[in-house]
CSV table of C-alpha atoms in Angstrom, one decimal:
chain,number,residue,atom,x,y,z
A,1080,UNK,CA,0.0,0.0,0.0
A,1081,UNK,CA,1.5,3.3,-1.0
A,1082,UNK,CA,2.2,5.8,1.7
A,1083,UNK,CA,0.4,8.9,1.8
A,1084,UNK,CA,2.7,11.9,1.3
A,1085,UNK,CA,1.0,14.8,2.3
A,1086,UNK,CA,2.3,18.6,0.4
A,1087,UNK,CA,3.9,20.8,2.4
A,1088,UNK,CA,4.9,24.3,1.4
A,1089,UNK,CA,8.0,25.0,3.0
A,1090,UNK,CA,9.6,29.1,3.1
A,1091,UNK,CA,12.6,29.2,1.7
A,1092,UNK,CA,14.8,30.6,3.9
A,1093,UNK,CA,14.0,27.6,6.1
A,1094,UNK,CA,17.1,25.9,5.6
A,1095,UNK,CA,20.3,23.8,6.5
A,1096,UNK,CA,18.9,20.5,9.2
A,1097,UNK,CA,15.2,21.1,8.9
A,1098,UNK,CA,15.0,20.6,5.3
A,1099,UNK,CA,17.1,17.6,5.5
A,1100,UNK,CA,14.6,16.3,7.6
A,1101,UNK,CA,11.9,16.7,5.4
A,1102,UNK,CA,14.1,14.6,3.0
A,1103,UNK,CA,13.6,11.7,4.8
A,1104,UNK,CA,10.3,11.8,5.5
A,1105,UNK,CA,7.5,10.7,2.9
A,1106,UNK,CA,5.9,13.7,1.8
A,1107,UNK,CA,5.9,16.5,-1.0
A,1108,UNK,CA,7.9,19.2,-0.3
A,1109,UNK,CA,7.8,22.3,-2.6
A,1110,UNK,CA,10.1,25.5,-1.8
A,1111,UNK,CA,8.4,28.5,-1.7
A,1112,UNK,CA,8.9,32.5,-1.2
A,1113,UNK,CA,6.2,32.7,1.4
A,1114,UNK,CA,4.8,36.1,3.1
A,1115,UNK,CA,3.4,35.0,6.2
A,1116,UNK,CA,4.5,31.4,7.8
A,1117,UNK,CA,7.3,29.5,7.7
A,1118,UNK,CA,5.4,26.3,6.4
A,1119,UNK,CA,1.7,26.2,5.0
A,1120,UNK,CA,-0.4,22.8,5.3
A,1121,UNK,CA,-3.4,23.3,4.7
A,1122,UNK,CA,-5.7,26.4,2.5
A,1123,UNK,CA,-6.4,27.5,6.1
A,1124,UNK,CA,-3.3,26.6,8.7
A,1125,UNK,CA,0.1,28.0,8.3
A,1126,UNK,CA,3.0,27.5,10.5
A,1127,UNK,CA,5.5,29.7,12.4
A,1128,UNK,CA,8.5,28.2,13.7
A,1129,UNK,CA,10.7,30.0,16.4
A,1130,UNK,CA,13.7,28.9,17.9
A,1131,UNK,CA,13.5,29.7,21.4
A,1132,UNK,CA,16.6,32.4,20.6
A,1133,UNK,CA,14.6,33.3,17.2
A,1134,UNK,CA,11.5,34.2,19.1
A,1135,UNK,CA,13.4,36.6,21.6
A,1136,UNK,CA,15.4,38.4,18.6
A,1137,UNK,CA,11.6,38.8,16.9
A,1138,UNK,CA,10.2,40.4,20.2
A,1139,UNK,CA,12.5,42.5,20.3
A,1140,UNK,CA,12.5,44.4,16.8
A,1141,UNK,CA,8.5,44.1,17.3
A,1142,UNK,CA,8.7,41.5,14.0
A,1143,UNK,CA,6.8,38.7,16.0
A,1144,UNK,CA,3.2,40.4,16.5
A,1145,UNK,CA,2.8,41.6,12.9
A,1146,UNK,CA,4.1,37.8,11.9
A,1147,UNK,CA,1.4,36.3,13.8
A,1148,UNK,CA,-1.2,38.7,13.0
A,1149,UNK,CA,-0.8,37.9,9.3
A,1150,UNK,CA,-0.7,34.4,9.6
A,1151,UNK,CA,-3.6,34.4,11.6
A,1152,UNK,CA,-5.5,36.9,9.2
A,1153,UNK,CA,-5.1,34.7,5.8
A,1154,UNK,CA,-4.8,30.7,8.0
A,1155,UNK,CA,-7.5,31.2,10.9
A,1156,UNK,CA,-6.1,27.4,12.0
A,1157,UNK,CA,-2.4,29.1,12.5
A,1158,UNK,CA,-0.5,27.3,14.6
A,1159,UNK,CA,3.3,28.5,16.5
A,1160,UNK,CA,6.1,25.5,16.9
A,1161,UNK,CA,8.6,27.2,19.7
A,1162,UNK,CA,11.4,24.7,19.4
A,1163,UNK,CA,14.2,24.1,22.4
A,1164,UNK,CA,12.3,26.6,24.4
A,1165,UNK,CA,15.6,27.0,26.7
A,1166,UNK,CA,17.2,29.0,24.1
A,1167,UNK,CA,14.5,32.0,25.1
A,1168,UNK,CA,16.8,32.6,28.2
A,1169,UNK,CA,20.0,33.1,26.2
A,1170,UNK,CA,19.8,36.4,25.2
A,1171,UNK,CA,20.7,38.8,27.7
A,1172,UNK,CA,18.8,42.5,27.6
A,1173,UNK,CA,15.1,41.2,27.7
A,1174,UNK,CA,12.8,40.4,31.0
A,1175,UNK,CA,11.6,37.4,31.5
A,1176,UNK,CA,8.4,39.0,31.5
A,1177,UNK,CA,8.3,40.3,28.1
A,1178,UNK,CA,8.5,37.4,26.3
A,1179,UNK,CA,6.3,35.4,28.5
A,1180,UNK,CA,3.8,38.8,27.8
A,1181,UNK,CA,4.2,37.6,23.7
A,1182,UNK,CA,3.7,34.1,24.5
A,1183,UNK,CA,0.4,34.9,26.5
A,1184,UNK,CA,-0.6,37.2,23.4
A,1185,UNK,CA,-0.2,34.9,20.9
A,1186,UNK,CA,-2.1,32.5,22.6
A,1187,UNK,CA,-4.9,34.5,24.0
A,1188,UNK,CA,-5.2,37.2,22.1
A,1189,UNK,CA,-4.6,35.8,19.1
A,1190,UNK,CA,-5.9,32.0,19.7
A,1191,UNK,CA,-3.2,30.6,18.3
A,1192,UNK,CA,-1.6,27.4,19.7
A,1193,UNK,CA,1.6,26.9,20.9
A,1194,UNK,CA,3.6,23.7,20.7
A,1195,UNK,CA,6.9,22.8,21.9
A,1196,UNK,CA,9.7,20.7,20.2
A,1197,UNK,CA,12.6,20.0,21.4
A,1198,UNK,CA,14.8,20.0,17.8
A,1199,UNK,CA,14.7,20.0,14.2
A,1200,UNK,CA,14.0,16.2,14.1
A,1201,UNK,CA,10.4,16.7,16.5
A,1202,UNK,CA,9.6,19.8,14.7
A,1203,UNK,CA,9.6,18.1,11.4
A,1204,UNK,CA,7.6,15.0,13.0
A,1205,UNK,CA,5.1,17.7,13.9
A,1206,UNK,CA,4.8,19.6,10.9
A,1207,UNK,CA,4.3,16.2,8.6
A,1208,UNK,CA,1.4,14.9,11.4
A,1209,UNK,CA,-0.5,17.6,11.4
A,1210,UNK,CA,0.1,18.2,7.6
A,1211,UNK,CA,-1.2,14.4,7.0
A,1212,UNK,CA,-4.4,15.2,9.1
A,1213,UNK,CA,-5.1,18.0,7.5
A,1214,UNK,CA,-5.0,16.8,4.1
A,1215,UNK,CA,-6.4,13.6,4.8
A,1216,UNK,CA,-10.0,14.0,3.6
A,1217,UNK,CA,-9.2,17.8,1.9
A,1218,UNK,CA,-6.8,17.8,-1.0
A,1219,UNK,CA,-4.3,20.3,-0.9
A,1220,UNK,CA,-3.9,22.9,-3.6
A,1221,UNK,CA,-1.3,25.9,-3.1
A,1222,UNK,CA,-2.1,29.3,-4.2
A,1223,UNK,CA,0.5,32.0,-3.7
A,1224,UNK,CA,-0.7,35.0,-1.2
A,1225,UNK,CA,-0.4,38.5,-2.3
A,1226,UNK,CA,-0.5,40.4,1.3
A,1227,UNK,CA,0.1,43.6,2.2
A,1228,UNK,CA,2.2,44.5,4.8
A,1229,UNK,CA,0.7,45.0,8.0
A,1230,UNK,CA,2.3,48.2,10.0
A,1231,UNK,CA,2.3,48.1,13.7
A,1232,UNK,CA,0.6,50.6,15.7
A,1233,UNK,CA,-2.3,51.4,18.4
A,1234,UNK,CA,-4.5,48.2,17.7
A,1235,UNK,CA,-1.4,45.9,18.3
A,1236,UNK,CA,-0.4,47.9,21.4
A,1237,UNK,CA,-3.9,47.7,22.9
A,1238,UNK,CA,-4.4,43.9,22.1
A,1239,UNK,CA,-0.9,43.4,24.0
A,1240,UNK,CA,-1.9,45.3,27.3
A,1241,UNK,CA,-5.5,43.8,27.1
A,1242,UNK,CA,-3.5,40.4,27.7
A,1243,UNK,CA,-3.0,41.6,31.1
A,1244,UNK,CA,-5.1,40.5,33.9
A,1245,UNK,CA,-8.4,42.9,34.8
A,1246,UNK,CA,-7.3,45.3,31.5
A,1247,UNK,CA,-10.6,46.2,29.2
A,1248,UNK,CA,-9.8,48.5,26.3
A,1249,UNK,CA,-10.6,51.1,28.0
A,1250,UNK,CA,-7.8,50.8,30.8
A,1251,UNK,CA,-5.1,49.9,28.1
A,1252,UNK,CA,-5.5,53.1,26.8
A,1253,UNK,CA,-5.2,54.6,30.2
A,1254,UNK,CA,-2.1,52.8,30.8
A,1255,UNK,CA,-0.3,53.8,27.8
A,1256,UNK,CA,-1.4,57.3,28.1
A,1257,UNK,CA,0.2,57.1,31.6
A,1258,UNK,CA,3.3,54.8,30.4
A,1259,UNK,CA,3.1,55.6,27.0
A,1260,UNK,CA,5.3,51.9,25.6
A,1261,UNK,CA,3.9,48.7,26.6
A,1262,UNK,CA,7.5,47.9,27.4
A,1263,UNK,CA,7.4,50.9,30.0
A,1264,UNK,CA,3.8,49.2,31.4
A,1265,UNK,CA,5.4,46.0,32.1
A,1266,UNK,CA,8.1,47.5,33.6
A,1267,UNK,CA,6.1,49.6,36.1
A,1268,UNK,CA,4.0,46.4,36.9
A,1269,UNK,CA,7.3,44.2,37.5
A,1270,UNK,CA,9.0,47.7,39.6
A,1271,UNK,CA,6.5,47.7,41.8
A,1272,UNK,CA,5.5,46.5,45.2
A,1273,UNK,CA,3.5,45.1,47.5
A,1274,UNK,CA,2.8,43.5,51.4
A,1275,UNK,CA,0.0,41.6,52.8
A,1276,UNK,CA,-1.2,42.9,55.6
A,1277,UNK,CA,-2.2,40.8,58.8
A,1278,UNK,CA,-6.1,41.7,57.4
A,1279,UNK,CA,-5.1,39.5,54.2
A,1280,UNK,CA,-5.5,42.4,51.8
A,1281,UNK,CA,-2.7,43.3,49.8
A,1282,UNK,CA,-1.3,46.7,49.9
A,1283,UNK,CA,1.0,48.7,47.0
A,1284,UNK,CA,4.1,49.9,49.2
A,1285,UNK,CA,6.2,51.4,45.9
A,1286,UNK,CA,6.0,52.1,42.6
A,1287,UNK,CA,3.9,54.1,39.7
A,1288,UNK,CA,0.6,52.1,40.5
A,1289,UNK,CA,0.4,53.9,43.6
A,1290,UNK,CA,-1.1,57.4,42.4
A,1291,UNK,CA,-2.9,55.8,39.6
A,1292,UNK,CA,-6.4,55.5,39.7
A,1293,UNK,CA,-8.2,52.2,38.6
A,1294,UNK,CA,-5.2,50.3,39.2
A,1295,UNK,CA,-4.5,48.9,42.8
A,1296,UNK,CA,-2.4,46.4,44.8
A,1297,UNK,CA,-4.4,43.3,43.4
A,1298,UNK,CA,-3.9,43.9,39.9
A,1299,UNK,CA,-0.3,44.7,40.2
A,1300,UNK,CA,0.2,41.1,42.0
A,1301,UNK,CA,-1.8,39.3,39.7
A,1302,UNK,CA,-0.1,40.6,36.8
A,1303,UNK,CA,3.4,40.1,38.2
A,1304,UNK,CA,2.2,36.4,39.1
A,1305,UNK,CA,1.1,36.2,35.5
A,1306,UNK,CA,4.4,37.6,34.4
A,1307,UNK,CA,7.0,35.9,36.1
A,1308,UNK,CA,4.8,32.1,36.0
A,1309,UNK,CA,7.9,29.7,34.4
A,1310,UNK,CA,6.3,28.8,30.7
A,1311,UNK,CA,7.2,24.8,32.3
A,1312,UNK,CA,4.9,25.5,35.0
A,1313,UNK,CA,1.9,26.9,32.8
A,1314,UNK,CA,1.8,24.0,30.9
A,1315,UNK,CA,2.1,21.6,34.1
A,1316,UNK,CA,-1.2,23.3,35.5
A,1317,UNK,CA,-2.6,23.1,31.9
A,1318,UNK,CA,-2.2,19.8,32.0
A,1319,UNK,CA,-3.4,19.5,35.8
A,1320,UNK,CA,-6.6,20.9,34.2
A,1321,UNK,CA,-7.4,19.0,31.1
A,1322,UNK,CA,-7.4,15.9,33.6
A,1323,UNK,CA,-9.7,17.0,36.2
């Protein structure tokens, strides 16, 4: 019985081990000059893949939210591979924080899963599984994109804050007013502090939070919680959850 070789468009600047993986796997592999995605499996699911040291380098010259919001845009079923995660920690000169912030965008702001690999090898594995069920019952036919580019500006800026715990539109825009960068927000959140006192309640002892309006001790703890949570231990309790 012949093997079923699913297609799978692959971006061309994806090169060197990962595309000698694909050589040894059974499916068709075409070589393409895509626009959004790094591999395309489907007429409605593209895939991103970020090293854990490529998806720092693309939070920090802002090129990972218009990536994803592309992809998104033209393959609702988008899906992000973050392979050897570790690497994210590398880089020296970015918080923690900031990239667990894009993480928590991407996946809840922008409903796009995350799955982690832990090399070339797994992330090809992936790729060809999910290509395979894709294309099982839906033949599938490539068409080249023409997209325009997608400049950042106050709708990605709002979308990031509104990750944040307890933040509506309405209080993004008061936060960048007051902090004007979202870097600058998380920074204020992650400066400040706080104390419980005997009561149980939570008091703000320090920080920018203290004079602003809207904006007490519990959302400051809940966001730094949220920050500084280990992306190890998120999916540990995930886990924890889907088995309850």
């Amino acid at each position: 019985m012949e093997t079923f070789k699913p297609l799978i468009i692959m971006d061309e600047r994806e090169r060197g081990e990962i595309r000698r993986n694909f050589s040894n796997i059974p499916c068709n592999l075409q070589i393409e000059t895509l626009k959004t995605a790094d591999y395309l499996i489907s007429s409605t699911m593209g895939i991103e893949r970020k090293r854990g040291d490529d998806l720092v380098a693309s939070i920090c010259d802002n090129r990972f939210f218009s990536q994803i919001q592309k992809m998104k845009y033209y393959y609702p079923e988008s899906l992000i591979i973050l392979e050897n995660p570790g690497k994210m920690f590398d880089r020296t000169g970015i918080a923690p924080a900031s990239i667990y912030g894009a993480i928590i965008y991407a996946l809840y702001k922008e409903n796009i899963p995350l799955i982690t690999t832990l090399d070339e090898f797994e992330t090809t594995q992936t790729i060809w599984s999910f290509a395979k069920y894709q294309q099982k019952n839906n033949p599938f036919v490539y068409e080249p994109l023409d997209i325009p580019s997608i400049e950042i500006g106050l709708k990605m800026q709002l979308n990031f804050i509104e990750g944040l715990i307890g933040v509506s539109e309405i209080k993004a825009k008061v936060l960048l007013d007051e902090f004007q960068t979202p870097w600058n927000v998380i920074q204020a959140i992650q400066q400040s502090e706080t104390e419980i006192l005997s009561s149980g309640k939570v008091k703000l002892t320090s920080g920018r939070f203290i004079d602003l309006k809207g904006f007490g001790a519990k959302f400051v703890r809940q966001n730094q919680n949220l920050l500084n949570l280990p992306f190890h231990k998120s999916i540990a309790l995930e886990k924890k959850n889907w088995n309850l």
